[in-house]
JSON list of C-alpha atoms in Angstrom, two decimals:
[
{"chain": "W", "resi": 1, "resn": "MET", "atom": "CA", "xyz": [-6.79, -15.15, -36.03]},
{"chain": "W", "resi": 2, "resn": "LYS", "atom": "CA", "xyz": [-5.81, -13.43, -32.62]},
{"chain": "W", "resi": 3, "resn": "ASP", "atom": "CA", "xyz": [-6.20, -15.56, -29.47]},
{"chain": "W", "resi": 4, "resn": "TYR", "atom": "CA", "xyz": [-7.60, -13.17, -27.08]},
{"chain": "W", "resi": 5, "resn": "LEU", "atom": "CA", "xyz": [-8.15, -15.83, -24.50]},
{"chain": "W", "resi": 6, "resn": "LYS", "atom": "CA", "xyz": [-4.50, -16.35, -24.40]},
{"chain": "W", "resi": 7, "resn": "GLU", "atom": "CA", "xyz": [-3.86, -12.85, -24.00]},
{"chain": "W", "resi": 8, "resn": "ALA", "atom": "CA", "xyz": [-6.05, -12.11, -21.67]},
{"chain": "W", "resi": 9, "resn": "LYS", "atom": "CA", "xyz": [-6.06, -15.51, -19.52]},
{"chain": "W", "resi": 10, "resn": "ASN", "atom": "CA", "xyz": [-9.79, -14.74, -18.55]},
{"chain": "W", "resi": 11, "resn": "ILE", "atom": "CA", "xyz": [-12.64, -15.00, -20.59]},
{"chain": "W", "resi": 12, "resn": "HIS", "atom": "CA", "xyz": [-14.59, -12.30, -19.99]},
{"chain": "W", "resi": 13, "resn": "LEU", "atom": "CA", "xyz": [-11.58, -9.96, -20.32]},
{"chain": "W", "resi": 14, "resn": "SER", "atom": "CA", "xyz": [-10.92, -11.76, -23.53]},
{"chain": "W", "resi": 15, "resn": "TYR", "atom": "CA", "xyz": [-14.27, -10.10, -24.91]},
{"chain": "W", "resi": 16, "resn": "TYR", "atom": "CA", "xyz": [-13.39, -6.75, -23.95]},
{"chain": "W", "resi": 17, "resn": "LEU", "atom": "CA", "xyz": [-9.92, -7.23, -25.76]},
{"chain": "W", "resi": 18, "resn": "GLU", "atom": "CA", "xyz": [-11.88, -8.41, -29.03]},
{"chain": "W", "resi": 19, "resn": "ALA", "atom": "CA", "xyz": [-14.38, -5.63, -28.77]},
{"chain": "W", "resi": 20, "resn": "ALA", "atom": "CA", "xyz": [-11.64, -2.87, -28.42]},
{"chain": "W", "resi": 21, "resn": "ASP", "atom": "CA", "xyz": [-10.18, -4.15, -31.54]},
{"chain": "W", "resi": 22, "resn": "ILE", "atom": "CA", "xyz": [-13.01, -4.10, -33.73]},
{"chain": "W", "resi": 23, "resn": "LEU", "atom": "CA", "xyz": [-13.94, -0.74, -32.01]},
{"chain": "W", "resi": 24, "resn": "ASP", "atom": "CA", "xyz": [-10.42, 0.80, -33.06]},
{"chain": "W", "resi": 25, "resn": "ILE", "atom": "CA", "xyz": [-9.59, 1.34, -29.09]},
{"chain": "W", "resi": 26, "resn": "ASN", "atom": "CA", "xyz": [-6.38, 0.67, -27.55]},
{"chain": "W", "resi": 27, "resn": "TYR", "atom": "CA", "xyz": [-5.33, -1.57, -24.65]},
{"chain": "W", "resi": 28, "resn": "GLU", "atom": "CA", "xyz": [-2.54, -2.83, -22.83]},
{"chain": "W", "resi": 29, "resn": "ILE", "atom": "CA", "xyz": [-2.86, -5.89, -20.17]},
{"chain": "W", "resi": 30, "resn": "ILE", "atom": "CA", "xyz": [-1.76, -4.94, -16.35]},
{"chain": "W", "resi": 31, "resn": "VAL", "atom": "CA", "xyz": [-2.06, -8.09, -15.06]},
{"chain": "W", "resi": 32, "resn": "LYS", "atom": "CA", "xyz": [-2.99, -10.96, -17.20]},
{"chain": "W", "resi": 33, "resn": "GLY", "atom": "CA", "xyz": [-6.59, -12.91, -15.88]},
{"chain": "W", "resi": 34, "resn": "LEU", "atom": "CA", "xyz": [-7.09, -9.79, -13.54]},
{"chain": "W", "resi": 35, "resn": "ILE", "atom": "CA", "xyz": [-6.80, -6.01, -15.32]},
{"chain": "W", "resi": 36, "resn": "ALA", "atom": "CA", "xyz": [-6.84, -4.12, -18.46]},
{"chain": "W", "resi": 37, "resn": "ARG", "atom": "CA", "xyz": [-6.38, -0.74, -19.66]},
{"chain": "W", "resi": 38, "resn": "PHE", "atom": "CA", "xyz": [-8.52, 1.09, -22.37]},
{"chain": "W", "resi": 39, "resn": "GLU", "atom": "CA", "xyz": [-7.73, 3.82, -24.11]},
{"chain": "W", "resi": 40, "resn": "TYR", "atom": "CA", "xyz": [-9.46, 6.00, -26.73]},
{"chain": "W", "resi": 41, "resn": "LYS", "atom": "CA", "xyz": [-8.33, 9.60, -27.81]},
{"chain": "W", "resi": 42, "resn": "ASN", "atom": "CA", "xyz": [-7.63, 11.46, -24.51]},
{"chain": "W", "resi": 43, "resn": "LYS", "atom": "CA", "xyz": [-9.46, 8.99, -22.42]},
{"chain": "W", "resi": 44, "resn": "HIS", "atom": "CA", "xyz": [-8.48, 5.87, -20.61]},
{"chain": "W", "resi": 45, "resn": "TRP", "atom": "CA", "xyz": [-10.38, 3.40, -17.99]},
{"chain": "W", "resi": 46, "resn": "PHE", "atom": "CA", "xyz": [-9.84, 0.18, -16.77]},
{"chain": "W", "resi": 47, "resn": "ILE", "atom": "CA", "xyz": [-11.73, -3.09, -16.41]},
{"chain": "W", "resi": 48, "resn": "VAL", "atom": "CA", "xyz": [-11.13, -5.76, -14.08]},
{"chain": "W", "resi": 49, "resn": "ARG", "atom": "CA", "xyz": [-12.13, -9.01, -15.32]},
{"chain": "W", "resi": 50, "resn": "THR", "atom": "CA", "xyz": [-15.87, -8.37, -15.82]},
{"chain": "W", "resi": 51, "resn": "VAL", "atom": "CA", "xyz": [-16.32, -5.13, -14.11]},
{"chain": "W", "resi": 52, "resn": "THR", "atom": "CA", "xyz": [-16.40, -2.01, -16.36]},
{"chain": "W", "resi": 53, "resn": "PRO", "atom": "CA", "xyz": [-16.14, 2.04, -15.13]},
{"chain": "W", "resi": 54, "resn": "LEU", "atom": "CA", "xyz": [-19.68, 2.09, -14.72]},
{"chain": "W", "resi": 55, "resn": "ILE", "atom": "CA", "xyz": [-19.59, 1.22, -10.85]},
{"chain": "W", "resi": 56, "resn": "ASN", "atom": "CA", "xyz": [-16.25, 2.17, -9.14]},
{"chain": "W", "resi": 57, "resn": "SER", "atom": "CA", "xyz": [-15.26, -1.26, -8.56]},
{"chain": "W", "resi": 58, "resn": "PRO", "atom": "CA", "xyz": [-12.41, -1.36, -10.94]},
{"chain": "W", "resi": 59, "resn": "GLY", "atom": "CA", "xyz": [-11.31, 1.88, -9.22]},
{"chain": "W", "resi": 60, "resn": "LYS", "atom": "CA", "xyz": [-11.62, 0.25, -5.51]},
{"chain": "W", "resi": 61, "resn": "LYS", "atom": "CA", "xyz": [-9.80, -2.80, -6.77]},
{"chain": "W", "resi": 62, "resn": "ILE", "atom": "CA", "xyz": [-6.34, -0.64, -7.99]},
{"chain": "W", "resi": 63, "resn": "ALA", "atom": "CA", "xyz": [-6.73, 1.66, -4.60]},
{"chain": "W", "resi": 64, "resn": "GLY", "atom": "CA", "xyz": [-6.73, -1.80, -2.18]},
{"chain": "W", "resi": 65, "resn": "ASN", "atom": "CA", "xyz": [-3.90, -3.51, -3.93]},
{"chain": "W", "resi": 66, "resn": "LYS", "atom": "CA", "xyz": [-0.74, -2.16, -2.97]},
{"chain": "W", "resi": 67, "resn": "ASN", "atom": "CA", "xyz": [1.39, -3.91, -5.75]},
{"chain": "W", "resi": 68, "resn": "LEU", "atom": "CA", "xyz": [-1.26, -3.04, -8.50]},
{"chain": "W", "resi": 69, "resn": "ALA", "atom": "CA", "xyz": [-1.57, 0.35, -7.49]},
{"chain": "W", "resi": 70, "resn": "ASN", "atom": "CA", "xyz": [2.49, 0.67, -7.84]},
{"chain": "W", "resi": 71, "resn": "THR", "atom": "CA", "xyz": [2.20, -1.10, -10.84]},
{"chain": "W", "resi": 72, "resn": "ILE", "atom": "CA", "xyz": [-0.40, 1.39, -12.68]},
{"chain": "W", "resi": 73, "resn": "LEU", "atom": "CA", "xyz": [1.31, 4.74, -11.00]},
{"chain": "W", "resi": 74, "resn": "ASN", "atom": "CA", "xyz": [4.59, 3.59, -12.35]},
{"chain": "W", "resi": 75, "resn": "LYS", "atom": "CA", "xyz": [3.47, 2.93, -16.33]},
{"chain": "W", "resi": 76, "resn": "SER", "atom": "CA", "xyz": [1.85, 6.31, -16.25]},
{"chain": "W", "resi": 77, "resn": "GLY", "atom": "CA", "xyz": [5.19, 7.92, -14.82]},
{"chain": "W", "resi": 78, "resn": "ILE", "atom": "CA", "xyz": [4.53, 8.66, -11.53]},
{"chain": "W", "resi": 79, "resn": "PRO", "atom": "CA", "xyz": [7.66, 7.61, -9.43]},
{"chain": "W", "resi": 80, "resn": "THR", "atom": "CA", "xyz": [6.75, 5.31, -6.57]},
{"chain": "W", "resi": 81, "resn": "PRO", "atom": "CA", "xyz": [8.99, 3.58, -3.95]},
{"chain": "W", "resi": 82, "resn": "LYS", "atom": "CA", "xyz": [11.31, 0.89, -5.02]},
{"chain": "W", "resi": 83, "resn": "TYR", "atom": "CA", "xyz": [9.08, -2.33, -3.96]},
{"chain": "W", "resi": 84, "resn": "LYS", "atom": "CA", "xyz": [9.25, -5.87, -4.32]},
{"chain": "W", "resi": 85, "resn": "LEU", "atom": "CA", "xyz": [6.87, -8.67, -3.60]},
{"chain": "W", "resi": 86, "resn": "ILE", "atom": "CA", "xyz": [7.71, -11.73, -1.63]},
{"chain": "W", "resi": 87, "resn": "LYS", "atom": "CA", "xyz": [7.17, -14.74, 0.01]},
{"chain": "W", "resi": 88, "resn": "SER", "atom": "CA", "xyz": [9.93, -15.77, 2.07]},
{"chain": "W", "resi": 89, "resn": "PRO", "atom": "CA", "xyz": [11.75, -14.48, 5.33]},
{"chain": "W", "resi": 90, "resn": "LYS", "atom": "CA", "xyz": [14.96, -14.75, 3.12]},
{"chain": "W", "resi": 91, "resn": "GLU", "atom": "CA", "xyz": [13.69, -12.20, 0.54]},
{"chain": "W", "resi": 92, "resn": "ALA", "atom": "CA", "xyz": [12.95, -9.70, 3.41]},
{"chain": "W", "resi": 93, "resn": "LEU", "atom": "CA", "xyz": [16.18, -10.05, 4.97]},
{"chain": "W", "resi": 94, "resn": "ALA", "atom": "CA", "xyz": [17.67, -9.81, 1.38]},
{"chain": "W", "resi": 95, "resn": "PHE", "atom": "CA", "xyz": [15.99, -6.81, 0.86]},
{"chain": "W", "resi": 96, "resn": "PHE", "atom": "CA", "xyz": [16.45, -5.23, 4.05]},
{"chain": "W", "resi": 97, "resn": "LYS", "atom": "CA", "xyz": [20.26, -5.77, 3.74]},
{"chain": "W", "resi": 98, "resn": "GLU", "atom": "CA", "xyz": [20.02, -4.27, 0.30]},
{"chain": "W", "resi": 99, "resn": "GLU", "atom": "CA", "xyz": [18.13, -1.16, 1.25]},
{"chain": "W", "resi": 100, "resn": "LYS", "atom": "CA", "xyz": [18.52, -0.47, 5.02]},
{"chain": "W", "resi": 101, "resn": "ASP", "atom": "CA", "xyz": [15.31, 1.78, 5.70]},
{"chain": "W", "resi": 102, "resn": "ILE", "atom": "CA", "xyz": [12.40, -0.63, 4.92]},
{"chain": "W", "resi": 103, "resn": "VAL", "atom": "CA", "xyz": [8.59, -1.27, 5.03]},
{"chain": "W", "resi": 104, "resn": "ILE", "atom": "CA", "xyz": [7.04, -4.25, 4.90]},
{"chain": "W", "resi": 105, "resn": "LYS", "atom": "CA", "xyz": [3.16, -4.74, 4.53]},
{"chain": "W", "resi": 106, "resn": "PRO", "atom": "CA", "xyz": [0.36, -6.93, 3.51]},
{"chain": "W", "resi": 107, "resn": "THR", "atom": "CA", "xyz": [-0.45, -6.20, -0.16]},
{"chain": "W", "resi": 108, "resn": "VAL", "atom": "CA", "xyz": [-4.15, -5.65, 0.07]},
{"chain": "W", "resi": 109, "resn": "GLY", "atom": "CA", "xyz": [-5.38, -4.04, 3.51]},
{"chain": "W", "resi": 110, "resn": "LEU", "atom": "CA", "xyz": [-6.64, -0.83, 5.10]},
{"chain": "W", "resi": 111, "resn": "GLY", "atom": "CA", "xyz": [-5.57, 1.19, 7.90]},
{"chain": "W", "resi": 112, "resn": "GLY", "atom": "CA", "xyz": [-1.96, 0.43, 8.26]},
{"chain": "W", "resi": 113, "resn": "LYS", "atom": "CA", "xyz": [-2.90, -3.24, 9.91]},
{"chain": "W", "resi": 114, "resn": "GLY", "atom": "CA", "xyz": [0.03, -5.61, 9.25]},
{"chain": "W", "resi": 115, "resn": "VAL", "atom": "CA", "xyz": [2.25, -2.70, 8.34]},
{"chain": "W", "resi": 116, "resn": "SER", "atom": "CA", "xyz": [5.75, -2.45, 10.28]},
{"chain": "W", "resi": 117, "resn": "VAL", "atom": "CA", "xyz": [7.76, 0.21, 10.08]},
{"chain": "W", "resi": 118, "resn": "LEU", "atom": "CA", "xyz": [11.85, 0.69, 9.99]},
{"chain": "W", "resi": 119, "resn": "PRO", "atom": "CA", "xyz": [12.84, -2.33, 11.28]},
{"chain": "W", "resi": 120, "resn": "THR", "atom": "CA", "xyz": [16.58, -2.18, 12.85]},
{"chain": "W", "resi": 121, "resn": "SER", "atom": "CA", "xyz": [17.89, -5.90, 12.78]},
{"chain": "W", "resi": 122, "resn": "PRO", "atom": "CA", "xyz": [17.06, -9.50, 11.09]},
{"chain": "W", "resi": 123, "resn": "GLU", "atom": "CA", "xyz": [14.97, -10.59, 14.05]},
{"chain": "W", "resi": 124, "resn": "GLU", "atom": "CA", "xyz": [12.67, -7.43, 13.21]},
{"chain": "W", "resi": 125, "resn": "VAL", "atom": "CA", "xyz": [12.80, -7.98, 9.96]},
{"chain": "W", "resi": 126, "resn": "LEU", "atom": "CA", "xyz": [11.61, -11.74, 10.52]},
{"chain": "W", "resi": 127, "resn": "SER", "atom": "CA", "xyz": [8.92, -10.71, 13.01]},
{"chain": "W", "resi": 128, "resn": "SER", "atom": "CA", "xyz": [7.94, -7.69, 10.78]},
{"chain": "W", "resi": 129, "resn": "PHE", "atom": "CA", "xyz": [7.57, -10.52, 7.83]},
{"chain": "W", "resi": 130, "resn": "ASN", "atom": "CA", "xyz": [5.48, -12.79, 9.75]},
{"chain": "W", "resi": 131, "resn": "PHE", "atom": "CA", "xyz": [3.10, -9.92, 11.15]},
{"chain": "W", "resi": 132, "resn": "ALA", "atom": "CA", "xyz": [2.22, -8.72, 7.43]},
{"chain": "W", "resi": 133, "resn": "PHE", "atom": "CA", "xyz": [1.80, -12.50, 6.47]},
{"chain": "W", "resi": 134, "resn": "LYS", "atom": "CA", "xyz": [-0.35, -12.98, 9.08]},
{"chain": "W", "resi": 135, "resn": "ASN", "atom": "CA", "xyz": [-2.56, -9.84, 8.34]},
{"chain": "W", "resi": 136, "resn": "ASN", "atom": "CA", "xyz": [-2.13, -10.58, 4.39]},
{"chain": "W", "resi": 137, "resn": "LYS", "atom": "CA", "xyz": [-5.63, -11.22, 2.77]},
{"chain": "W", "resi": 138, "resn": "ASN", "atom": "CA", "xyz": [-5.68, -13.99, 0.39]},
{"chain": "W", "resi": 139, "resn": "SER", "atom": "CA", "xyz": [-2.43, -13.74, -0.65]},
{"chain": "W", "resi": 140, "resn": "LYS", "atom": "CA", "xyz": [0.76, -15.70, 0.17]},
{"chain": "W", "resi": 141, "resn": "LYS", "atom": "CA", "xyz": [3.06, -12.86, -0.71]},
{"chain": "W", "resi": 142, "resn": "VAL", "atom": "CA", "xyz": [3.97, -9.75, 1.27]},
{"chain": "W", "resi": 143, "resn": "MET", "atom": "CA", "xyz": [5.48, -6.38, -0.16]},
{"chain": "W", "resi": 144, "resn": "VAL", "atom": "CA", "xyz": [8.39, -4.81, 0.80]},
{"chain": "W", "resi": 145, "resn": "GLU", "atom": "CA", "xyz": [9.25, -1.19, -0.02]},
{"chain": "W", "resi": 146, "resn": "LYS", "atom": "CA", "xyz": [12.28, 1.92, 0.57]},
{"chain": "W", "resi": 147, "resn": "TYR", "atom": "CA", "xyz": [11.39, 3.89, 3.24]},
{"chain": "W", "resi": 148, "resn": "ILE", "atom": "CA", "xyz": [10.99, 7.54, 2.44]},
{"chain": "W", "resi": 149, "resn": "HIS", "atom": "CA", "xyz": [11.62, 9.87, 4.83]},
{"chain": "W", "resi": 150, "resn": "GLY", "atom": "CA", "xyz": [9.81, 13.20, 4.72]},
{"chain": "W", "resi": 151, "resn": "GLU", "atom": "CA", "xyz": [6.32, 14.67, 5.67]},
{"chain": "W", "resi": 152, "resn": "ASN", "atom": "CA", "xyz": [3.49, 12.80, 4.29]},
{"chain": "W", "resi": 153, "resn": "TYR", "atom": "CA", "xyz": [0.30, 14.25, 2.47]},
{"chain": "W", "resi": 154, "resn": "ARG", "atom": "CA", "xyz": [-2.79, 12.95, 0.79]},
{"chain": "W", "resi": 155, "resn": "PHE", "atom": "CA", "xyz": [-4.26, 14.76, -2.05]},
{"chain": "W", "resi": 156, "resn": "LEU", "atom": "CA", "xyz": [-8.09, 14.36, -3.19]},
{"chain": "W", "resi": 157, "resn": "THR", "atom": "CA", "xyz": [-8.42, 14.95, -6.74]},
{"chain": "W", "resi": 158, "resn": "LEU", "atom": "CA", "xyz": [-11.63, 15.57, -8.73]},
{"chain": "W", "resi": 159, "resn": "LEU", "atom": "CA", "xyz": [-11.50, 15.12, -12.49]},
{"chain": "W", "resi": 160, "resn": "GLU", "atom": "CA", "xyz": [-8.33, 17.24, -13.00]},
{"chain": "W", "resi": 161, "resn": "GLU", "atom": "CA", "xyz": [-8.17, 19.38, -9.93]},
{"chain": "W", "resi": 162, "resn": "VAL", "atom": "CA", "xyz": [-6.99, 19.01, -6.62]},
{"chain": "W", "resi": 163, "resn": "VAL", "atom": "CA", "xyz": [-9.71, 19.75, -4.35]},
{"chain": "W", "resi": 164, "resn": "GLY", "atom": "CA", "xyz": [-8.35, 18.84, -0.77]},
{"chain": "W", "resi": 165, "resn": "ILE", "atom": "CA", "xyz": [-4.86, 18.28, 0.55]},
{"chain": "W", "resi": 166, "resn": "VAL", "atom": "CA", "xyz": [-4.45, 16.75, 4.21]},
{"chain": "W", "resi": 167, "resn": "LYS", "atom": "CA", "xyz": [-1.08, 16.72, 6.13]},
{"chain": "W", "resi": 168, "resn": "ARG", "atom": "CA", "xyz": [-0.92, 13.15, 7.77]},
{"chain": "W", "resi": 169, "resn": "LEU", "atom": "CA", "xyz": [0.64, 13.22, 11.05]},
{"chain": "W", "resi": 170, "resn": "LYS", "atom": "CA", "xyz": [2.41, 10.15, 12.88]},
{"chain": "W", "resi": 171, "resn": "PRO", "atom": "CA", "xyz": [0.21, 9.01, 15.65]},
{"chain": "W", "resi": 172, "resn": "HIS", "atom": "CA", "xyz": [1.28, 10.41, 18.94]},
{"chain": "W", "resi": 173, "resn": "ILE", "atom": "CA", "xyz": [0.35, 11.49, 22.16]},
{"chain": "W", "resi": 174, "resn": "LYS", "atom": "CA", "xyz": [1.16, 14.40, 24.23]},
{"chain": "W", "resi": 175, "resn": "GLY", "atom": "CA", "xyz": [2.47, 14.14, 28.04]},
{"chain": "W", "resi": 176, "resn": "ASP", "atom": "CA", "xyz": [0.86, 15.78, 30.84]},
{"chain": "W", "resi": 177, "resn": "GLY", "atom": "CA", "xyz": [3.75, 14.71, 33.44]},
{"chain": "W", "resi": 178, "resn": "LYS", "atom": "CA", "xyz": [1.22, 12.24, 35.21]},
{"chain": "W", "resi": 179, "resn": "LEU", "atom": "CA", "xyz": [-0.32, 9.60, 32.97]},
{"chain": "W", "resi": 180, "resn": "SER", "atom": "CA", "xyz": [1.84, 6.75, 31.19]},
{"chain": "W", "resi": 181, "resn": "ILE", "atom": "CA", "xyz": [2.28, 6.55, 27.77]},
{"chain": "W", "resi": 182, "resn": "LYS", "atom": "CA", "xyz": [-0.08, 3.39, 27.73]},
{"chain": "W", "resi": 183, "resn": "GLU", "atom": "CA", "xyz": [-2.49, 5.45, 29.94]},
{"chain": "W", "resi": 184, "resn": "LEU", "atom": "CA", "xyz": [-2.51, 8.45, 27.56]},
{"chain": "W", "resi": 185, "resn": "ILE", "atom": "CA", "xyz": [-3.44, 6.28, 24.76]},
{"chain": "W", "resi": 186, "resn": "ASN", "atom": "CA", "xyz": [-6.33, 4.71, 25.93]},
{"chain": "W", "resi": 187, "resn": "LYS", "atom": "CA", "xyz": [-7.57, 8.11, 27.38]},
{"chain": "W", "resi": 188, "resn": "THR", "atom": "CA", "xyz": [-6.59, 10.59, 24.35]},
{"chain": "W", "resi": 189, "resn": "ASN", "atom": "CA", "xyz": [-5.75, 8.73, 21.26]},
{"chain": "W", "resi": 190, "resn": "SER", "atom": "CA", "xyz": [-7.58, 5.26, 21.07]},
{"chain": "W", "resi": 191, "resn": "THR", "atom": "CA", "xyz": [-7.13, 4.34, 17.20]},
{"chain": "W", "resi": 192, "resn": "ILE", "atom": "CA", "xyz": [-3.11, 4.29, 18.44]},
{"chain": "W", "resi": 193, "resn": "PRO", "atom": "CA", "xyz": [-2.77, 0.06, 18.70]},
{"chain": "W", "resi": 194, "resn": "ILE", "atom": "CA", "xyz": [-0.77, -1.20, 21.39]},
{"chain": "W", "resi": 195, "resn": "ASP", "atom": "CA", "xyz": [0.92, -3.94, 19.94]},
{"chain": "W", "resi": 196, "resn": "SER", "atom": "CA", "xyz": [4.86, -5.01, 18.88]},
{"chain": "W", "resi": 197, "resn": "GLU", "atom": "CA", "xyz": [4.75, -2.01, 16.19]},
{"chain": "W", "resi": 198, "resn": "THR", "atom": "CA", "xyz": [4.14, 0.87, 18.92]},
{"chain": "W", "resi": 199, "resn": "GLU", "atom": "CA", "xyz": [6.55, -1.16, 21.51]},
{"chain": "W", "resi": 200, "resn": "LYS", "atom": "CA", "xyz": [8.97, -1.01, 18.78]},
{"chain": "W", "resi": 201, "resn": "VAL", "atom": "CA", "xyz": [8.57, 2.47, 18.19]},
{"chain": "W", "resi": 202, "resn": "LEU", "atom": "CA", "xyz": [8.42, 3.82, 21.53]},
{"chain": "W", "resi": 203, "resn": "LYS", "atom": "CA", "xyz": [11.96, 1.91, 22.02]},
{"chain": "W", "resi": 204, "resn": "SER", "atom": "CA", "xyz": [13.19, 3.59, 19.50]},
{"chain": "W", "resi": 205, "resn": "GLN", "atom": "CA", "xyz": [13.19, 6.81, 21.23]},
{"chain": "W", "resi": 206, "resn": "ASN", "atom": "CA", "xyz": [14.10, 5.59, 24.98]},
{"chain": "W", "resi": 207, "resn": "PHE", "atom": "CA", "xyz": [10.38, 4.75, 25.95]},
{"chain": "W", "resi": 208, "resn": "ASN", "atom": "CA", "xyz": [8.15, 2.07, 26.92]},
{"chain": "W", "resi": 209, "resn": "LEU", "atom": "CA", "xyz": [4.29, 1.99, 27.68]},
{"chain": "W", "resi": 210, "resn": "GLU", "atom": "CA", "xyz": [4.83, 2.46, 31.08]},
{"chain": "W", "resi": 211, "resn": "SER", "atom": "CA", "xyz": [7.01, 5.66, 31.09]},
{"chain": "W", "resi": 212, "resn": "ILE", "atom": "CA", "xyz": [5.53, 9.06, 31.92]},
{"chain": "W", "resi": 213, "resn": "PRO", "atom": "CA", "xyz": [6.23, 11.70, 29.37]},
{"chain": "W", "resi": 214, "resn": "LYS", "atom": "CA", "xyz": [6.86, 15.40, 30.45]},
{"chain": "W", "resi": 215, "resn": "LYS", "atom": "CA", "xyz": [4.27, 17.62, 30.60]},
{"chain": "W", "resi": 216, "resn": "GLY", "atom": "CA", "xyz": [3.72, 19.14, 26.79]},
{"chain": "W", "resi": 217, "resn": "GLU", "atom": "CA", "xyz": [5.77, 16.64, 25.28]},
{"chain": "W", "resi": 218, "resn": "TYR", "atom": "CA", "xyz": [5.22, 14.90, 22.07]},
{"chain": "W", "resi": 219, "resn": "ILE", "atom": "CA", "xyz": [5.72, 11.50, 21.70]},
{"chain": "W", "resi": 220, "resn": "ILE", "atom": "CA", "xyz": [5.72, 9.75, 18.16]}
]
């Protein structure tokens, strides 16, 4: 007899696996103890432990977990940047040495909190790892990704139709020839955090928070 509990590693999820077999529904364990994908005819859905798609929790769980989202996208044939879950600064340095251009981020989070882009030295890699780890919720691992150069777009789809596309601009300010970068951030773009990551990006452009950009000059 098939041991569904051993396969699912979660008692509630195991019931869904057993029901799927009875109903001739195909399934695949994505992460043991957490989530499975089910498919019947031309439809598919995900169940997270006890939660079915009757509410939006499975989709929210996938979207909020970067590693889980990448895993599901890859299984669906959608390419994602090369990535790895790590739990030590040594692993972060090894990935940096191999890929050069990288991003270090928490596995779970919103709004770019804890994310560091393009560290340029081993010291910055270590600082970025600690920054991500500090902002990671309920996880002992962080995520490193290969940085993909280019423009950033966000697509909104409803069913199988693209209903909206937004080009995401990098955080920036526009100089007026009078105010410093720090003053411009506080005045015109309060969503930009004034932290070590911001200072690092400015330094790479030969600026600092006290620099006064020329009138009309855009600073990333």
